[in-house]
Amino acid sequence: MLYNNKSMQHKHDHHDHCHSNCQNIAHNHEHSPHETCCAQVTTTNCGSDTHTTTQTNEFDDPPDDPDRSTENQKLTWKIQGMDCAHCAQKIENALKTLPNVNQIKITFATEKLIVFVPHKDQETIKLIEDKVTELGYKPILELSSQHSHQHEHSHGFDKKALIPITVLGGLIVISYIILLINQNIGEYAFIITAIIGLVPIVKEAIMLTRSGTPFAIETLMSISAIGALFIGAAEEATMVIFLFMIGEMLEGIATSKAKTGISSLVELMPDETVIIIDGKRHTVASHTLKAGDIIEISSGGRLPADVILISEQASIDESALTGESIPVNYICGDKILAGSLVVDTTIQFKAISEAGQNAVDRILQLIEDAEERKAPIERFIDKFSRYYTPSIAIFALFVIVIPPLLMHADWYTWFYRGLTLLLIGCPCALVISTPAVVTSALSSAAKQGVLIKGGAALERIGAIKMIAFDKTGTLTAGKPQVTDIIQHEITKEQLLAIVAAIESGSHHPLAKAIIDYAQQNQIDFVEANNRKAIAGVGIQGDIEQQTFYIVSPNKVTNVSSPIADNDLQSIHELESAGKTVVVVVTEQQLLGIIALQDVLRSDAIPAIKDLHHLGLQTVMLTGDNQRAAEAIANTLDIDYRAELLPADKLLEIEKINAVTPIAMVGDGINDSPALKAATVGIAMGSGSDVALETADAALTKNSLLSLPKLIRLTRFANRNIKQNITIALGIKLIFLVTSLLGITGLWLAVLADSGTTAIVTANALRVLRFRK
């Protein structure tokens, strides 16, 4: 059925029946026709405790990524102790030196190391694990990618880190007391203390240098401290080491807090689940669940998979995933996301996601994939940091050598200043300034019902100036209703019987609305013969040897006589009221006019007002007629383009995008060309695979009110990134100048370096707590 609203979709179909024992219950399935709904619950009886499923709990490993060569095998580890992006860089550089390592992917936010190797064998695994262990981290091999998010994440403060700091602090106090009693012995005491503190740092610096990271902070620290000892500044060398250790500890604490949002998502998944097989209850590991398994969750328990409710109704708390604090009431057949909390009594569900593929896993996967979708500014910083440290090291060497040689300056003074400059050469704060914000923003967005695909999408969303909306299912509820019927020379019942007979079996929203209306009015009809669509016009069918046509008003002359003026006036009035009109004709005459209207979503008006308040322009792109589109646009106070084919929407988006950054909001399936062409594509719905693949972000809460939240969050995150970069570079620049002028010494330089890293990480935590 083609009519004039060509973009009309059938994503939000509602049905009268989900199952024989679930009658007269309205459903809100995502893009599932009636047949699919029934197929989903045929093994269960809603409201009954009897189930006939025979699913097993065994599963095979998923196929390898098709984008990768078949000769590559994937090995995955969780790395304990990898608390920052700089740590991840150290590990990557070290593993690059190993044989048979084809590709490395590291995400410090989820402490994940993925290595692609030609063959999985114990020798290769041991080689990789030994190298990671040598760097001071603990690798834990994950035997199946489907278990990848089931391990416990512990991001609390490790009190063992206080032991070396406490020991060194105690030695410093003892050395200072000895210095007060006897200066010469005190000097030696400080030298011994500095050497004790230096030993682990020098060992790590040597190991990192051999592993391909010669300009790590440990190397710079070692050179500066050893240099300070050579020029007789043992007290300062000791304080530098002590402050460095404190700074590293503070950095670890701050970064661990930044990852609490990720760990809280992982903790949403229960370790065990009650599964029902042949009417008997068994407790199994949650990661062994397969689609089709019947599970039972008690009050206070969380869902281990994406599910369909098979009990009559349930009250579900989705706050951890959508940010909605009030529990939502679901009824038989409704889809519910993994990680949601059952509020009331024991409830039964049917799993519809495989292990490792539920809503929580998709969120975590997006966060892991964010490393591959870095924001442009993050890519620039990564490149800049690779040249920054060597440049500072060379500059420090010039500072040590040139003034004494060319200007006959004091060697001690400029050697000391050169050592101070070395400590400013570590790019830790700069490197972590952006990924810490991105990770926090992705986690915060996920908790508020929005999935964002990485830093690049985050940056682009924060920069958009205009948002384009698809109409059906996005601004409207996607549930058109018959509002007016005007018949000529036949009864209303006869007209509906003709239309229902021709539209029988169609999944078009308008067709289904008319058929549902006919069924509600208990009108009998028999499927018409020779039914076929007329491209760009409508649909036709034969009833009792006569051909009938259902078309949009402006296509009538293609199949029948022109419409009379009084009927055109009626059509005009209906369309001006925001209704979609179809006409029923034979080759000779008009038989009737049917008007339908798709109501606006309840959240459309407040969401649009909020977007306008944020300074964004809005436009509606629709295939509906001009007058219906104008009525809806006037209600929402937005601009509009009507009577657009999908190709026209694409051209419109491309034209606007050439002038100003624009986001396209649609269902992510029929609107995929426009979503791809826009600066940012945002998909409505519950984060289906198609929507996530097409768009840069998805509103899992399926609410337009999430859009203003998304814009505010991304703008706040972008400001936070700029603040972090300004802090990191600004402090470096200040201490570069003051160190060169001799105003600041070694201990202040190392405090500034570690302190800046802690500051930018703490600033990133503000994004994690962002609400409005």
mmCIF file of C-alpha atoms in Angstrom, residues 278-457:
data_model
loop_
_atom_site.group_PDB
_atom_site.id
_atom_site.type_symbol
_atom_site.label_atom_id
_atom_site.label_comp_id
_atom_site.label_asym_id
_atom_site.label_seq_id
_atom_site.Cartn_x
_atom_site.Cartn_y
_atom_site.Cartn_z
ATOM 1 C CA ASP A 278 10.301 -29.766 31.317
ATOM 2 C CA GLY A 279 8.609 -28.072 34.258
ATOM 3 C CA LYS A 280 11.618 -28.541 36.562
ATOM 4 C CA ARG A 281 13.731 -25.718 37.957
ATOM 5 C CA HIS A 282 17.524 -25.838 37.633
ATOM 6 C CA THR A 283 20.138 -23.287 38.707
ATOM 7 C CA VAL A 284 22.665 -22.635 35.938
ATOM 8 C CA ALA A 285 25.433 -20.151 35.180
ATOM 9 C CA SER A 286 23.894 -17.107 33.502
ATOM 10 C CA HIS A 287 26.404 -17.128 30.657
ATOM 11 C CA THR A 288 25.131 -20.547 29.528
ATOM 12 C CA LEU A 289 21.655 -19.215 28.668
ATOM 13 C CA LYS A 290 20.482 -19.479 25.063
ATOM 14 C CA ALA A 291 17.677 -17.756 23.189
ATOM 15 C CA GLY A 292 14.450 -19.637 23.856
ATOM 16 C CA ASP A 293 15.297 -20.717 27.411
ATOM 17 C CA ILE A 294 12.544 -20.182 29.984
ATOM 18 C CA ILE A 295 13.853 -18.527 33.143
ATOM 19 C CA GLU A 296 12.365 -17.564 36.485
ATOM 20 C CA ILE A 297 13.470 -14.476 38.397
ATOM 21 C CA SER A 298 12.445 -13.760 41.981
ATOM 22 C CA SER A 299 11.688 -10.339 43.419
ATOM 23 C CA GLY A 300 14.902 -8.337 43.718
ATOM 24 C CA GLY A 301 16.679 -10.382 41.049
ATOM 25 C CA ARG A 302 18.133 -9.001 37.820
ATOM 26 C CA LEU A 303 17.550 -10.272 34.304
ATOM 27 C CA PRO A 304 20.556 -12.189 32.902
ATOM 28 C CA ALA A 305 19.493 -11.710 29.252
ATOM 29 C CA ASP A 306 17.182 -9.701 27.030
ATOM 30 C CA VAL A 307 13.807 -11.366 27.529
ATOM 31 C CA ILE A 308 10.132 -11.481 26.643
ATOM 32 C CA LEU A 309 7.698 -11.524 29.552
ATOM 33 C CA ILE A 310 5.559 -14.669 29.613
ATOM 34 C CA SER A 311 3.840 -14.084 32.946
ATOM 35 C CA GLU A 312 0.693 -11.946 32.809
ATOM 36 C CA GLN A 313 2.415 -8.780 34.038
ATOM 37 C CA ALA A 314 5.461 -7.544 35.929
ATOM 38 C CA SER A 315 6.819 -4.389 37.524
ATOM 39 C CA ILE A 316 10.391 -3.804 36.350
ATOM 40 C CA ASP A 317 12.999 -1.321 37.601
ATOM 41 C CA GLU A 318 15.148 -0.232 34.618
ATOM 42 C CA SER A 319 16.897 2.673 36.348
ATOM 43 C CA ALA A 320 20.362 1.141 36.003
ATOM 44 C CA LEU A 321 20.035 1.090 32.202
ATOM 45 C CA THR A 322 17.639 3.919 31.333
ATOM 46 C CA GLY A 323 17.853 6.321 34.268
ATOM 47 C CA GLU A 324 14.073 6.002 34.792
ATOM 48 C CA SER A 325 13.599 5.908 38.560
ATOM 49 C CA ILE A 326 9.957 4.766 38.505
ATOM 50 C CA PRO A 327 9.371 1.034 37.864
ATOM 51 C CA VAL A 328 7.680 0.256 34.541
ATOM 52 C CA ASN A 329 4.687 -2.087 34.309
ATOM 53 C CA TYR A 330 5.045 -4.676 31.533
ATOM 54 C CA ILE A 331 2.523 -7.190 30.244
ATOM 55 C CA CYS A 332 2.724 -10.554 28.517
ATOM 56 C CA GLY A 333 4.796 -10.438 25.349
ATOM 57 C CA ASP A 334 6.727 -7.242 26.147
ATOM 58 C CA LYS A 335 10.470 -7.117 25.557
ATOM 59 C CA ILE A 336 12.664 -6.209 28.565
ATOM 60 C CA LEU A 337 16.400 -5.499 28.624
ATOM 61 C CA ALA A 338 19.036 -7.477 30.508
ATOM 62 C CA GLY A 339 20.171 -5.983 33.808
ATOM 63 C CA SER A 340 16.653 -4.804 34.730
ATOM 64 C CA LEU A 341 15.439 -5.516 38.260
ATOM 65 C CA VAL A 342 12.249 -7.486 39.041
ATOM 66 C CA VAL A 343 10.336 -5.465 41.629
ATOM 67 C CA ASP A 344 7.344 -7.609 42.556
ATOM 68 C CA THR A 345 6.820 -11.369 42.783
ATOM 69 C CA THR A 346 8.575 -14.265 41.065
ATOM 70 C CA ILE A 347 8.209 -13.806 37.291
ATOM 71 C CA GLN A 348 8.866 -16.045 34.277
ATOM 72 C CA PHE A 349 10.518 -14.867 31.073
ATOM 73 C CA LYS A 350 11.749 -16.227 27.770
ATOM 74 C CA ALA A 351 15.360 -15.374 26.889
ATOM 75 C CA ILE A 352 15.761 -13.858 23.419
ATOM 76 C CA SER A 353 19.478 -12.991 23.448
ATOM 77 C CA GLU A 354 22.452 -15.317 23.223
ATOM 78 C CA ALA A 355 25.253 -15.202 25.783
ATOM 79 C CA GLY A 356 27.393 -12.107 25.313
ATOM 80 C CA GLN A 357 24.799 -10.368 23.111
ATOM 81 C CA ASN A 358 22.362 -8.759 25.551
ATOM 82 C CA ALA A 359 21.808 -5.047 26.211
ATOM 83 C CA VAL A 360 24.522 -4.794 28.894
ATOM 84 C CA ASP A 361 27.026 -6.622 26.672
ATOM 85 C CA ARG A 362 26.236 -4.263 23.790
ATOM 86 C CA ILE A 363 26.867 -1.247 26.023
ATOM 87 C CA LEU A 364 30.193 -2.675 27.208
ATOM 88 C CA GLN A 365 31.134 -3.596 23.648
ATOM 89 C CA LEU A 366 30.466 -0.028 22.516
ATOM 90 C CA ILE A 367 32.721 1.269 25.284
ATOM 91 C CA GLU A 368 35.450 -1.170 24.265
ATOM 92 C CA ASP A 369 35.037 -0.239 20.602
ATOM 93 C CA ALA A 370 35.294 3.444 21.505
ATOM 94 C CA GLU A 371 39.079 3.027 21.383
ATOM 95 C CA GLU A 372 38.745 2.394 17.646
ATOM 96 C CA ARG A 373 36.397 5.352 17.200
ATOM 97 C CA LYS A 374 38.530 8.053 18.792
ATOM 98 C CA ALA A 375 37.513 11.668 18.598
ATOM 99 C CA PRO A 376 39.644 13.725 16.160
ATOM 100 C CA ILE A 377 41.096 15.694 19.063
ATOM 101 C CA GLU A 378 42.025 12.425 20.810
ATOM 102 C CA ARG A 379 43.839 11.174 17.718
ATOM 103 C CA PHE A 380 45.731 14.467 17.539
ATOM 104 C CA ILE A 381 46.764 14.195 21.201
ATOM 105 C CA ASP A 382 47.976 10.613 20.718
ATOM 106 C CA LYS A 383 50.125 11.743 17.810
ATOM 107 C CA PHE A 384 51.307 14.881 19.635
ATOM 108 C CA SER A 385 52.322 12.929 22.770
ATOM 109 C CA ARG A 386 54.575 10.602 20.745
ATOM 110 C CA TYR A 387 56.733 13.583 19.770
ATOM 111 C CA TYR A 388 56.307 15.664 22.926
ATOM 112 C CA THR A 389 58.442 13.612 25.344
ATOM 113 C CA PRO A 390 61.453 13.087 23.018
ATOM 114 C CA SER A 391 61.335 16.797 22.159
ATOM 115 C CA ILE A 392 61.387 17.799 25.840
ATOM 116 C CA ALA A 393 64.250 15.330 26.505
ATOM 117 C CA ILE A 394 66.325 16.845 23.687
ATOM 118 C CA PHE A 395 65.453 20.368 24.890
ATOM 119 C CA ALA A 396 66.545 19.425 28.445
ATOM 120 C CA LEU A 397 69.879 18.197 27.058
ATOM 121 C CA PHE A 398 70.380 21.519 25.265
ATOM 122 C CA VAL A 399 69.545 23.389 28.496
ATOM 123 C CA ILE A 400 72.212 21.365 30.354
ATOM 124 C CA VAL A 401 74.941 21.794 27.727
ATOM 125 C CA ILE A 402 74.498 25.046 25.783
ATOM 126 C CA PRO A 403 74.529 27.726 28.566
ATOM 127 C CA PRO A 404 77.726 26.409 30.251
ATOM 128 C CA LEU A 405 79.538 25.857 26.913
ATOM 129 C CA LEU A 406 78.493 28.978 25.043
ATOM 130 C CA MET A 407 77.738 31.391 27.859
ATOM 131 C CA HIS A 408 80.190 30.098 30.497
ATOM 132 C CA ALA A 409 77.284 29.634 32.895
ATOM 133 C CA ASP A 410 77.396 27.471 36.020
ATOM 134 C CA TRP A 411 77.216 23.739 35.204
ATOM 135 C CA TYR A 412 75.458 22.852 38.450
ATOM 136 C CA THR A 413 72.637 25.376 37.926
ATOM 137 C CA TRP A 414 71.823 24.356 34.352
ATOM 138 C CA PHE A 415 72.297 20.645 34.997
ATOM 139 C CA TYR A 416 69.715 20.949 37.783
ATOM 140 C CA ARG A 417 67.317 22.898 35.552
ATOM 141 C CA GLY A 418 67.736 20.345 32.775
ATOM 142 C CA LEU A 419 66.840 17.529 35.173
ATOM 143 C CA THR A 420 63.752 19.482 36.251
ATOM 144 C CA LEU A 421 62.678 19.880 32.622
ATOM 145 C CA LEU A 422 62.921 16.125 32.130
ATOM 146 C CA LEU A 423 60.170 15.598 34.684
ATOM 147 C CA ILE A 424 57.893 17.878 32.689
ATOM 148 C CA GLY A 425 58.379 15.637 29.641
ATOM 149 C CA CYS A 426 55.904 12.940 30.722
ATOM 150 C CA PRO A 427 52.650 13.216 28.700
ATOM 151 C CA CYS A 428 50.508 11.150 31.120
ATOM 152 C CA ALA A 429 48.051 13.928 31.963
ATOM 153 C CA LEU A 430 47.680 14.902 28.315
ATOM 154 C CA VAL A 431 47.238 11.322 27.111
ATOM 155 C CA ILE A 432 44.534 10.533 29.663
ATOM 156 C CA SER A 433 42.739 13.900 29.375
ATOM 157 C CA THR A 434 40.416 12.780 26.557
ATOM 158 C CA PRO A 435 39.850 9.016 26.980
ATOM 159 C CA ALA A 436 38.958 9.475 30.658
ATOM 160 C CA VAL A 437 36.197 11.903 29.648
ATOM 161 C CA VAL A 438 35.002 9.699 26.775
ATOM 162 C CA THR A 439 34.770 6.634 29.006
ATOM 163 C CA SER A 440 32.894 8.578 31.686
ATOM 164 C CA ALA A 441 30.520 10.093 29.109
ATOM 165 C CA LEU A 442 29.712 6.735 27.477
ATOM 166 C CA SER A 443 29.028 5.203 30.870
ATOM 167 C CA SER A 444 26.904 8.144 32.024
ATOM 168 C CA ALA A 445 24.924 8.126 28.759
ATOM 169 C CA ALA A 446 24.273 4.378 29.035
ATOM 170 C CA LYS A 447 22.810 4.873 32.501
ATOM 171 C CA GLN A 448 20.471 7.536 31.105
ATOM 172 C CA GLY A 449 19.188 5.374 28.276
ATOM 173 C CA VAL A 450 21.524 6.405 25.450
ATOM 174 C CA LEU A 451 24.212 4.393 23.668
ATOM 175 C CA ILE A 452 26.984 6.409 21.985
ATOM 176 C CA LYS A 453 29.468 4.878 19.558
ATOM 177 C CA GLY A 454 32.771 6.217 20.797
ATOM 178 C CA GLY A 455 34.582 9.507 21.115
ATOM 179 C CA ALA A 456 34.141 10.581 17.485
ATOM 180 C CA ALA A 457 30.343 10.361 17.776
#
